[in-house]
Short mmCIF file of C-alpha atoms and ligand atoms in Angstrom, two decimals:
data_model
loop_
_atom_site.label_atom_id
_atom_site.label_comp_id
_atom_site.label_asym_id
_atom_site.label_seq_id
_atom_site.Cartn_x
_atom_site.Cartn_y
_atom_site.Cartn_z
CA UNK A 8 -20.18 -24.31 -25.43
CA UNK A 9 -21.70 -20.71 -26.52
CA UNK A 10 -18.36 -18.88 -27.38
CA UNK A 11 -18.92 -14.84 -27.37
CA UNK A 12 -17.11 -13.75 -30.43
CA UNK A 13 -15.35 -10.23 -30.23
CA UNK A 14 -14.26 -8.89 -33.01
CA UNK A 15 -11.34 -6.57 -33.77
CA UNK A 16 -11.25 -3.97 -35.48
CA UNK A 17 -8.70 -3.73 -38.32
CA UNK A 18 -7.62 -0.21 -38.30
CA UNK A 19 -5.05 -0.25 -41.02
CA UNK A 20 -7.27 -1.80 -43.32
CA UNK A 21 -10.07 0.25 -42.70
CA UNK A 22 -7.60 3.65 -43.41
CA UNK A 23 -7.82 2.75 -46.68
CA UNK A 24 -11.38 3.52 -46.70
CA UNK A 25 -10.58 7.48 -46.21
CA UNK A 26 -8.81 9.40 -48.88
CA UNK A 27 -7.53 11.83 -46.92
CA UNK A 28 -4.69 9.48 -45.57
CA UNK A 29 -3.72 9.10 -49.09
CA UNK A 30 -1.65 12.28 -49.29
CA UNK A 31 1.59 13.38 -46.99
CA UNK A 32 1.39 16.79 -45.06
CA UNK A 33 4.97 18.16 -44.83
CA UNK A 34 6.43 15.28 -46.37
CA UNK A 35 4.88 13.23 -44.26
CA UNK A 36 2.28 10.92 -43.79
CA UNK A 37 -0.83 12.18 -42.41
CA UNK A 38 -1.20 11.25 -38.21
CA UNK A 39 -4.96 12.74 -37.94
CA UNK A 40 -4.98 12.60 -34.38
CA UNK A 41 -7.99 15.29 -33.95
CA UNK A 42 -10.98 13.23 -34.56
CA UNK A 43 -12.57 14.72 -31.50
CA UNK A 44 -12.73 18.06 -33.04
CA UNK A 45 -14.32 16.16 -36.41
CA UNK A 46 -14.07 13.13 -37.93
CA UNK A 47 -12.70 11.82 -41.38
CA UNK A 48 -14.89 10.94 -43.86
CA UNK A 49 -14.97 7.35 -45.47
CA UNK A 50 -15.47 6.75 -49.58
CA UNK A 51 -18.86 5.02 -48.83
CA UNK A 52 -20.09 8.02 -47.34
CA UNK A 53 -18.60 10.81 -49.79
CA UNK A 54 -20.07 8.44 -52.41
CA UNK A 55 -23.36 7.99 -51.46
CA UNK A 56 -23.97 11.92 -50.71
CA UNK A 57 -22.41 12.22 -54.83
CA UNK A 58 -24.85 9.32 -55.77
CA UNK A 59 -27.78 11.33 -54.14
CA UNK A 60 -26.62 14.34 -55.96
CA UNK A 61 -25.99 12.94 -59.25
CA UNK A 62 -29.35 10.99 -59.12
CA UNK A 63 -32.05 12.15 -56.85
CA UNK A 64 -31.48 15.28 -55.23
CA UNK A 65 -34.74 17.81 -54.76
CA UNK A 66 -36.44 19.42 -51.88
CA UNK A 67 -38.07 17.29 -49.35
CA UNK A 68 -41.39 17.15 -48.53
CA UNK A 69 -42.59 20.16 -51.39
CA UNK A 70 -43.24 18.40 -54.80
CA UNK A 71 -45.07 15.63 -56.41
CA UNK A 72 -43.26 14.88 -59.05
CA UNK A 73 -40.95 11.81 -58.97
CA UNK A 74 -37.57 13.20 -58.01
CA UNK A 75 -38.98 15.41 -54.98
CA UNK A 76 -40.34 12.21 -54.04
CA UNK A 77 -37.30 9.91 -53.93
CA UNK A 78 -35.20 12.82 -52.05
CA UNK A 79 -37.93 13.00 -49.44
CA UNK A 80 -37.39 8.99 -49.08
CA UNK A 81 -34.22 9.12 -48.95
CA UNK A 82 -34.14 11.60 -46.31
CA UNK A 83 -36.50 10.18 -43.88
CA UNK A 84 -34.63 7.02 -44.52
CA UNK A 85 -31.73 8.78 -43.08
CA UNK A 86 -34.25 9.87 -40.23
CA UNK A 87 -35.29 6.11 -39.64
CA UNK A 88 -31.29 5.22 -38.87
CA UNK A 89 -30.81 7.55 -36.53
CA UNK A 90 -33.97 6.33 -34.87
CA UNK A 91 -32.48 2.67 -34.84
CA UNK A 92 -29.31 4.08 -34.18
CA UNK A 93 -30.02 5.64 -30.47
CA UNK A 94 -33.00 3.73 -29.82
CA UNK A 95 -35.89 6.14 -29.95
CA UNK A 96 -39.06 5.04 -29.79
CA UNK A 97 -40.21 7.18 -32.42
CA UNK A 98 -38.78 8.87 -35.43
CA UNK A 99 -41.54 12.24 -35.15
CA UNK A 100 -38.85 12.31 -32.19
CA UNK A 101 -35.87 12.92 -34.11
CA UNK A 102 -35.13 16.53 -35.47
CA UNK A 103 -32.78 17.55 -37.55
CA UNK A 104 -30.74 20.22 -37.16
CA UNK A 105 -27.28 21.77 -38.14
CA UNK A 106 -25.16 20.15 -35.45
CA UNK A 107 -25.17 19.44 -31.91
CA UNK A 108 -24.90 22.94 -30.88
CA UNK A 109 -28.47 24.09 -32.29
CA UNK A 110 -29.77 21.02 -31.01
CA UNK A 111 -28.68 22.50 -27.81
CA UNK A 112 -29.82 25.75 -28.00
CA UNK A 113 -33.04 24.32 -29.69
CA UNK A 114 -33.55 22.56 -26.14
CA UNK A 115 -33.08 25.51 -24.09
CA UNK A 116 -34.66 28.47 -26.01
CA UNK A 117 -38.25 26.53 -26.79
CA UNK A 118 -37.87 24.27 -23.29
CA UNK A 119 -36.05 26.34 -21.21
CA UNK A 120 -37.27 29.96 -21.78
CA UNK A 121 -40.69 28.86 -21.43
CA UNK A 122 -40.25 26.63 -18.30
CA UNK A 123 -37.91 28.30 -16.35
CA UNK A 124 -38.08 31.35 -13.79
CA UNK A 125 -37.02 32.58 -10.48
CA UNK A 126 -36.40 29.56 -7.76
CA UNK A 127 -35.49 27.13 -10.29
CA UNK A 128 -32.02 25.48 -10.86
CA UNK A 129 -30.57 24.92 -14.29
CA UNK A 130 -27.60 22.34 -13.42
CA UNK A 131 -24.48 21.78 -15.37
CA UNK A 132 -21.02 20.57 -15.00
CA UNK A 133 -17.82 22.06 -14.96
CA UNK A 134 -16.85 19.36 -17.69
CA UNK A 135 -19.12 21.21 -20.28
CA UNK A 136 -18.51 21.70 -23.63
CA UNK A 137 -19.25 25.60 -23.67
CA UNK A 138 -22.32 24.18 -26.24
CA UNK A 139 -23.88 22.60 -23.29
CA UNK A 140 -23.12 25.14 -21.14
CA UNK A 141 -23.64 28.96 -22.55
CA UNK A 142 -26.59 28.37 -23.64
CA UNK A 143 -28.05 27.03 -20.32
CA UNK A 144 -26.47 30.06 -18.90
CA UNK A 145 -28.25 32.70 -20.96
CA UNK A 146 -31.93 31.27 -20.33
CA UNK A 147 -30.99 31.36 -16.35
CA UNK A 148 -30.26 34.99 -16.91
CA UNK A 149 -33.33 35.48 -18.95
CA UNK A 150 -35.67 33.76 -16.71
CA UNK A 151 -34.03 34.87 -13.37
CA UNK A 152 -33.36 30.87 -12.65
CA UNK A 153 -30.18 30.77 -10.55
CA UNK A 154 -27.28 28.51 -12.53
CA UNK A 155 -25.29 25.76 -11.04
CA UNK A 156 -22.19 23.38 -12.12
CA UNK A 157 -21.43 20.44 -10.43
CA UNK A 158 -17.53 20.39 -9.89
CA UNK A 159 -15.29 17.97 -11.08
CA UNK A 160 -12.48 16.23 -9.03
CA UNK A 161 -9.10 15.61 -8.94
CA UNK A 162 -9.30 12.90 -12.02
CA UNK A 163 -11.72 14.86 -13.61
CA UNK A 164 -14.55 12.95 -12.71
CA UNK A 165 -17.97 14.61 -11.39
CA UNK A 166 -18.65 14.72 -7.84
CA UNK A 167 -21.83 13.34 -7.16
CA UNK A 168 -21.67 14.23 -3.43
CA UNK A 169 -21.99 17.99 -4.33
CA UNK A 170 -25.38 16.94 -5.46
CA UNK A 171 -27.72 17.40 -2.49
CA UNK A 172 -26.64 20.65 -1.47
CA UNK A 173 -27.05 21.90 -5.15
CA UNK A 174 -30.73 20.74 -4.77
CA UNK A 175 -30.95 22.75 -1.48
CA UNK A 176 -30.66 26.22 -3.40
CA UNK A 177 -34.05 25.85 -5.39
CA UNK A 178 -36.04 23.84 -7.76
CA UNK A 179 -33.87 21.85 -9.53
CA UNK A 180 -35.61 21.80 -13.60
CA UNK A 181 -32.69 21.43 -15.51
CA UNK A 182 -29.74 18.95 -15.64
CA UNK A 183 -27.32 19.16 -18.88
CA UNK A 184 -24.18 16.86 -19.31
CA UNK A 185 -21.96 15.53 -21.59
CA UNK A 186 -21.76 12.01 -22.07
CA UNK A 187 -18.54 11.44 -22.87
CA UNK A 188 -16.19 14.66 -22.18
CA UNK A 189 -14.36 16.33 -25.69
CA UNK A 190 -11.59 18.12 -23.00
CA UNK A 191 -10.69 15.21 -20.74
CA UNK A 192 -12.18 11.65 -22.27
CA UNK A 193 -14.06 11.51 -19.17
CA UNK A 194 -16.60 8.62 -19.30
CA UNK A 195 -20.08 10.37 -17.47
CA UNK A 196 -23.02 9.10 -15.62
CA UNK A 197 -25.39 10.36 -17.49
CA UNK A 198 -27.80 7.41 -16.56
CA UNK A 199 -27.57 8.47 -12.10
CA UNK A 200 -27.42 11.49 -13.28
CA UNK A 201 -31.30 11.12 -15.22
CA UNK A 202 -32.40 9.56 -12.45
CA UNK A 203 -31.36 12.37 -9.58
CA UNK A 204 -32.78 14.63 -12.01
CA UNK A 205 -35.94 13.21 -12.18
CA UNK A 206 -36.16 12.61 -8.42
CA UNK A 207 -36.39 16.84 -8.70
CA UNK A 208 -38.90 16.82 -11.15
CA UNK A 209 -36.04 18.04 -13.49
CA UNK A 210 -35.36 17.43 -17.09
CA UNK A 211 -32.18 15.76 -18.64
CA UNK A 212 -30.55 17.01 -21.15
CA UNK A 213 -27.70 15.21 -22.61
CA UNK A 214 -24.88 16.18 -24.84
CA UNK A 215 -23.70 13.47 -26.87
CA UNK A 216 -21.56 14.68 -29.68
CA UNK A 217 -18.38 13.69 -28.05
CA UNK A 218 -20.27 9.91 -27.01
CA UNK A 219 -22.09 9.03 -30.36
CA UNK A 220 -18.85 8.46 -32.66
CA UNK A 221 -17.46 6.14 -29.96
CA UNK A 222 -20.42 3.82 -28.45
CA UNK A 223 -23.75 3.04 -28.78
CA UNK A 224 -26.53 5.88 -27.43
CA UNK A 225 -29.46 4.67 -26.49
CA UNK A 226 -31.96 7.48 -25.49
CA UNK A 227 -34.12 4.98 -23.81
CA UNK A 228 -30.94 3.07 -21.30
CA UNK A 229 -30.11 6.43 -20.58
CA UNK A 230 -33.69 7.61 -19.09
CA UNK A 231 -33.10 11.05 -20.55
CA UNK A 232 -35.21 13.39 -21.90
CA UNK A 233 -33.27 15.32 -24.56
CA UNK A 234 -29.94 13.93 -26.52
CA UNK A 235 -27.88 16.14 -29.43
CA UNK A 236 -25.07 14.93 -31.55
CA UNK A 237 -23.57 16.11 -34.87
CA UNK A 238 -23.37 13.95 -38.04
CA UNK A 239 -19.50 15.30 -38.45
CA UNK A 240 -17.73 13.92 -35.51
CA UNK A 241 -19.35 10.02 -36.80
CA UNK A 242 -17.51 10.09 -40.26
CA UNK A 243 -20.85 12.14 -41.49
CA UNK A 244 -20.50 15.40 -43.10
CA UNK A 245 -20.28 18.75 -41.29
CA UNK A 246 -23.75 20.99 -41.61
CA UNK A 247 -26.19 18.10 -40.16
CA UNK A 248 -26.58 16.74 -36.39
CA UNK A 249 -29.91 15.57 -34.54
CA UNK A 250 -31.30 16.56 -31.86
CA UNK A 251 -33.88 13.75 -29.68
CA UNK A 252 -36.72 14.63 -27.23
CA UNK A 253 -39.27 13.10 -25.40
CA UNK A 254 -42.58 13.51 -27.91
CA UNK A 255 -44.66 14.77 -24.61
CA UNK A 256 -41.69 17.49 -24.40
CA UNK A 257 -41.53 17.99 -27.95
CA UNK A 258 -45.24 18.50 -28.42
CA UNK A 259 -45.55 20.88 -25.55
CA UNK A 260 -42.53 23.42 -26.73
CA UNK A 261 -43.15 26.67 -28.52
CA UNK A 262 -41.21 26.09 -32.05
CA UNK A 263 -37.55 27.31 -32.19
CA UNK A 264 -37.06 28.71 -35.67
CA UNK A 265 -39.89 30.23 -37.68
CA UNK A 266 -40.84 30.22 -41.58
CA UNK A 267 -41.15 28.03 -44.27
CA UNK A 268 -42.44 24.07 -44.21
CA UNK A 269 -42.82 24.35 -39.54
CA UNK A 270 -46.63 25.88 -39.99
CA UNK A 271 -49.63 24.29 -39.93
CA UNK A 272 -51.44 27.21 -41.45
CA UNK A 273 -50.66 31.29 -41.88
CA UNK A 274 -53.04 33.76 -41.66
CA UNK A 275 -52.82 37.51 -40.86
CA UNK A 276 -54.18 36.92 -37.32
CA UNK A 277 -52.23 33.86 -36.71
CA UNK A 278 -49.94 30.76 -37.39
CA UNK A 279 -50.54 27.39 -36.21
CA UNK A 280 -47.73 24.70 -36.47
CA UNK A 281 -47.05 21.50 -37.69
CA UNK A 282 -46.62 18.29 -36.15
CA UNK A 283 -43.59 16.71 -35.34
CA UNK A 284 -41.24 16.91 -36.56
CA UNK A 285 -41.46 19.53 -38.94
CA UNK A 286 -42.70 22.02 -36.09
CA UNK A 287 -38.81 22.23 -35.23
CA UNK A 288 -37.12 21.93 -38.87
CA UNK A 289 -37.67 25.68 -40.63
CA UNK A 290 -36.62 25.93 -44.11
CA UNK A 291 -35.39 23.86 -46.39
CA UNK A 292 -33.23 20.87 -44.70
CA UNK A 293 -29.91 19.86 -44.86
CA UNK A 294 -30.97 17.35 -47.48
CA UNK A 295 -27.91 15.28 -49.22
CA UNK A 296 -26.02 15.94 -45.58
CA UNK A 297 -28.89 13.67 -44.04
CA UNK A 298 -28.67 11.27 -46.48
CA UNK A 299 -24.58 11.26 -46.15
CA UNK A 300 -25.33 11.17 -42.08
CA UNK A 301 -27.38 8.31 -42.78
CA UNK A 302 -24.48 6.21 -45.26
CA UNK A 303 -21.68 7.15 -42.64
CA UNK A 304 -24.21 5.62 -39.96
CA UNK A 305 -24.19 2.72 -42.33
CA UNK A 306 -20.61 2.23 -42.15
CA UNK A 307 -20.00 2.82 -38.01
CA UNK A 308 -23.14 0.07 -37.63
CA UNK A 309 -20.95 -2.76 -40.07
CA UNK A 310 -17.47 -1.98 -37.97
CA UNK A 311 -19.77 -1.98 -34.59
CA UNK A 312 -19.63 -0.15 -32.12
CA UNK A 313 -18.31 -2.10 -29.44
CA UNK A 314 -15.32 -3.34 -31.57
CA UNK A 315 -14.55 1.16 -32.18
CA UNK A 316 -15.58 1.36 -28.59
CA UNK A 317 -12.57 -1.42 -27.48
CA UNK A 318 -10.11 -0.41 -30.38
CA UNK A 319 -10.17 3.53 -28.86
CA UNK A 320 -9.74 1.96 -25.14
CA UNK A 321 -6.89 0.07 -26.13
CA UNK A 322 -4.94 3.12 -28.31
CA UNK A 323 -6.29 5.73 -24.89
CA UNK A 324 -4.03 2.90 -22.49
CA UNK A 325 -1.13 2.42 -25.16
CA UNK A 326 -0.78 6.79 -25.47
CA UNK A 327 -1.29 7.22 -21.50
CA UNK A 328 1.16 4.32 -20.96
CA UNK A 329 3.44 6.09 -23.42
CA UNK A 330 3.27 9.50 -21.91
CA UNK A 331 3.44 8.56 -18.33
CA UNK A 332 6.96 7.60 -18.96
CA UNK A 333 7.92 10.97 -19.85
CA UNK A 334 8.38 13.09 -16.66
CA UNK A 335 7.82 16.30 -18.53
CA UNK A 336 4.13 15.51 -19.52
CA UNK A 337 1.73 16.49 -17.25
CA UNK A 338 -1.68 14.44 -17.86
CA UNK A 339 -5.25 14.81 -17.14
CA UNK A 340 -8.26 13.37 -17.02
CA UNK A 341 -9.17 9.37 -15.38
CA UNK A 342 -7.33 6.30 -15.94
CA UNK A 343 -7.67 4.70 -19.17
CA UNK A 344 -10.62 2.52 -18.20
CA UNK A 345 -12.78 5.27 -17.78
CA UNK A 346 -12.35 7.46 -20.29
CA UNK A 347 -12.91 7.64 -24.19
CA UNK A 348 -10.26 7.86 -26.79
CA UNK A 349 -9.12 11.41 -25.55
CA UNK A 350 -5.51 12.25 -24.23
CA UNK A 351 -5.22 15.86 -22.75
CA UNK A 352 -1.54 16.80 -21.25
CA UNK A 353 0.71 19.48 -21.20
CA UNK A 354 4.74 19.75 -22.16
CA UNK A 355 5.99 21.55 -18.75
CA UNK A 356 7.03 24.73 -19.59
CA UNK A 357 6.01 24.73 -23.74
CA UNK A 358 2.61 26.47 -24.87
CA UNK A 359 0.10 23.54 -25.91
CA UNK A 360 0.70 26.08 -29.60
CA UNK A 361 3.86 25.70 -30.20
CA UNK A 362 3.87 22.23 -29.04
CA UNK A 363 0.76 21.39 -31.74
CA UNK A 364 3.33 23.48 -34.25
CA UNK A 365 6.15 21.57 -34.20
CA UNK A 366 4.72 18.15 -33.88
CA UNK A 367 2.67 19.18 -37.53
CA UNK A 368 5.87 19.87 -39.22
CA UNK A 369 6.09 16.36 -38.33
CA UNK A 370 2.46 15.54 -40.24
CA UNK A 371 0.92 14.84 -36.48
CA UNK A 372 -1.94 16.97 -35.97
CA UNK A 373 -3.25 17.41 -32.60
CA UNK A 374 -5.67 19.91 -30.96
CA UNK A 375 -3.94 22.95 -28.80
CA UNK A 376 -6.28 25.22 -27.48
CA UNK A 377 -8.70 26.07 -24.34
CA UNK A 378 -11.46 23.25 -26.25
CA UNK A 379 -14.48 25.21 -25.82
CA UNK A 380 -13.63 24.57 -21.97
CA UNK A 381 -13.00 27.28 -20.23
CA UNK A 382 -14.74 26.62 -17.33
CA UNK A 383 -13.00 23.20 -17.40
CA UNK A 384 -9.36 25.16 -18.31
CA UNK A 385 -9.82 27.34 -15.18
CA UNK A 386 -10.32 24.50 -12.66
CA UNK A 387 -7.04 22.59 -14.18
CA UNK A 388 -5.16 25.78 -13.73
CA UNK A 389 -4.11 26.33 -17.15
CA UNK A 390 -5.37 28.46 -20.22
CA UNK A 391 -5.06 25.44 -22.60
CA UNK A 392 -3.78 21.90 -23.27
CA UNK A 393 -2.93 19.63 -25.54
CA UNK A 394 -5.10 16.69 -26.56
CA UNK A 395 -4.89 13.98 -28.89
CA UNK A 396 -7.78 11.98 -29.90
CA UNK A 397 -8.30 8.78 -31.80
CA UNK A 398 -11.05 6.89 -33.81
CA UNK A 399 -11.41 3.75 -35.65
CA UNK A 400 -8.83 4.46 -38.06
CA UNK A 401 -6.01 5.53 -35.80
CA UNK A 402 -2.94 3.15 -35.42
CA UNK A 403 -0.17 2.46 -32.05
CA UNK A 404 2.00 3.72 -35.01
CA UNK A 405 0.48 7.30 -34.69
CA UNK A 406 0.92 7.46 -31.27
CA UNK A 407 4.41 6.81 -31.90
CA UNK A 408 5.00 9.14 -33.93
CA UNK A 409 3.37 12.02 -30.90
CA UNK A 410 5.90 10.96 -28.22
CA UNK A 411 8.71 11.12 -30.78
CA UNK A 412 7.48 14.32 -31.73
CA UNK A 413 6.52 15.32 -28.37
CA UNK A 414 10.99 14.56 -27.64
CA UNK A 415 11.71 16.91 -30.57
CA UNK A 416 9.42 19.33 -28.68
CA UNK A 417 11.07 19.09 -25.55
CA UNK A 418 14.68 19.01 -26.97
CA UNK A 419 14.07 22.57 -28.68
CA UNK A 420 11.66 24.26 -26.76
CA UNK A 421 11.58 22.64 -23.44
C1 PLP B 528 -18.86 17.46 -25.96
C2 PLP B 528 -19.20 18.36 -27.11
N1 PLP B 528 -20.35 19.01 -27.11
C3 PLP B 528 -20.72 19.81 -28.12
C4 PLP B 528 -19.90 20.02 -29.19
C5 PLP B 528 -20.35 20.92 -30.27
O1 PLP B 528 -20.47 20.21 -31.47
P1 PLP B 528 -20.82 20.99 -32.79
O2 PLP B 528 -19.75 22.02 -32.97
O3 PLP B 528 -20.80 19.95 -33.84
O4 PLP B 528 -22.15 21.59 -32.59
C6 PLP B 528 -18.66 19.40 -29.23
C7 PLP B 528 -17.72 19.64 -30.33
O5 PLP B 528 -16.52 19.62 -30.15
C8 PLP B 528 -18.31 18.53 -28.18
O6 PLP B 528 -17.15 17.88 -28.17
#
């Protein structure tokens, strides 16, 4: 009998991999319960991104001489495990870019000021990242397009229904959504939502820097047309993320940034550009944070994403089971089966600040703060929460240490 093997992921011995865990912060040890914000950063990858530097760093796709050479390798090898890594059917496809934010705005400057104009309907959520959601917001202004959010409800899950009489006001061209929400855990669907959107002769653009640490992204499954992430938030270094498009899209679109290494040729009278995907990457690169993107890719792809994917499930059901016992925690966001590793809640009566303050003279650290929400924030009634979010190196232990914590808060604040 064909047994399916499922294998666990071994978060204490895989803490060892990170360095930063090797130090105490106020005494004591570190509970790095803010991976949504960014990740940690393993040895392999801090290594390889010294090994590139110590042995083959140069600018990409400029000289002919040897080392120039094995830097440009090295960082379209980086550009070829991305590819694999979401599933794109083409690595011209792939374009780098600082993080998933320019990716964004990439999308909706050379796509959306070009496309858009009065009558049309660029469509959001109120579960936006304000990434995915500003930016979409100043090209409806600029082209006169009329801008929409589809609400949330009371578990902070997206209300399809509200749909059709979005798609009454106008031409629907644009849909943007998260994936997987940074605020609320909130698992989307991104895949009904491609497919409404496409039904309108819209285009979907999804934004999946809070999805691509946690599970596998394929571009293709999805049916959308446009996907950003950022290397940081997948044990990757900060200053690198990707942005994916549809080639026909991508080939179509005015460049974003102008300059050095996009053009095909410069003349007084004119510029032409180059192909794909240089046409989008102006300047020199983020070279050795490519390369580092590509080693920390390396490391997520040996743990596996489904055993991450189940480990953060389990530690999201064993921190809501925890605080649901308290009756001084108010939570939000779905039930643990539908959401990411993401906790948001709120000590009655205690500012998410001073509640993130005492719990780090604890070592806990934990996100306090609007997250880049505010949309989101004024929907839930509040100006901020508190959230605690885990990754593949987090531990029950950790969570134990936030509701003990989280007693000391109430006991002196509360
Ligand atoms: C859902 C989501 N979108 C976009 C971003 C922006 O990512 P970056 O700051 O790396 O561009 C974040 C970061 O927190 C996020 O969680």
């Amino acid at each position: 009998m064909a047994v399916t093997a499922h294998p666990k992921l071994d978060a204490k011995r895989l803490r060892a991999d990170f360095p930063i865990f090797d130090q105490n912060i106020n005494g004591k040890p570190l509970a790095y319960l803010d991976s949504a914000v960014t990740a940690q950063k393993p040895r392999q990858m801090i290594e390889a991104m010294s090994e590139f530097y110590e042995t083959s760093y140069g600018n990409v796709h400029r000289g002919v001489y040897a080392l120039s050479e094995r830097a440009t390798a090295a960082f379209e090898g980086a550009r070829q495990k991305i590819r694999a890594l979401i599933n794109a059917p083409d690595a011209r496809e792939v374009i780098f870019t600082r993080n998933a934010t320019e990716g964004l705005n990439l999308v909706a400057y050379a796509w959306g000021l070009t496309n858009l104009g009065p009558g049309d309907l660029v469509v959001v959520t109120e579960l936006e990242h304000h990434s995915n959601y500003v930016p979409w917001q100043y090209v409806a202004k600029r082209t006169g397009a009329e801008f929409r959010m589809i609400p949330i409800g009371e578990s902070g899950e997206l209300e399809l229904g509200a749909l059709d009489e979005i798609a009454r006001d106008g031409q629907v061209k644009i849909v943007a959504n998260n994936l997987v929400s940074n605020a609320l855990g909130t698992i989307n669907p991104v895949g009904a939502l491609a497919s409404w959107a496409h039904e309108q002769g819209a285009i979907m653009v999804v934004d999946a820097a809070q999805a691509a640490p946690h599970r596998k992204v394929d571009v293709q499954a999805l049916g959308c047309d446009f996907v950003a992430l950022s290397a940081h938030k997948m044990c990757g270094p900060s200053g690198v993320g990707v942005v994916w498009g549809r080639r026909e899209l991508l080939e179509a679109m005015e460049p974003f940034n102008l300059g050095g290494h996009m053009i095909r040729k410069v003349e007084f009278e004119e510029t032409t550009w180059g192909d794909l995907p240089h046409k989008f990457e102006a300047g020199t690169s983020p070279i050795a944070e490519a390369v580092g993107f590509g080693a920390a890719i390396d490391y997520l792809t040996e743990i596996g994403f489904d055993a991450i994917e189940r480990h953060e499930h389990e530690l999201a059901g064993y921190a809501l089971g925890r605080l649901e016992e308290l009756p001084w925690i108010e939570l939000y966001g779905p039930p643990a089966d539908r959401r990411a590793g993401i906790v948001a809640f709120n000590v009655t009566g205690v500012h998410p600040h001073d509640v993130a303050q005492v719990l780090d003279f604890d070592g806990v650290a934990i996100r306090a703060g609007h997250h880049c929400c505010q949309p989101l924030m004024r929907k839930l009634g509040v100006a901020a929460t508190n959230r605690a979010s885990f990754y593949l190196y987090t531990i029950p232990e950790e969570i134990d240490r936030l509701v003990d914590g989280l007693h000391k808060v109430k006991k002196s604040l509360g």
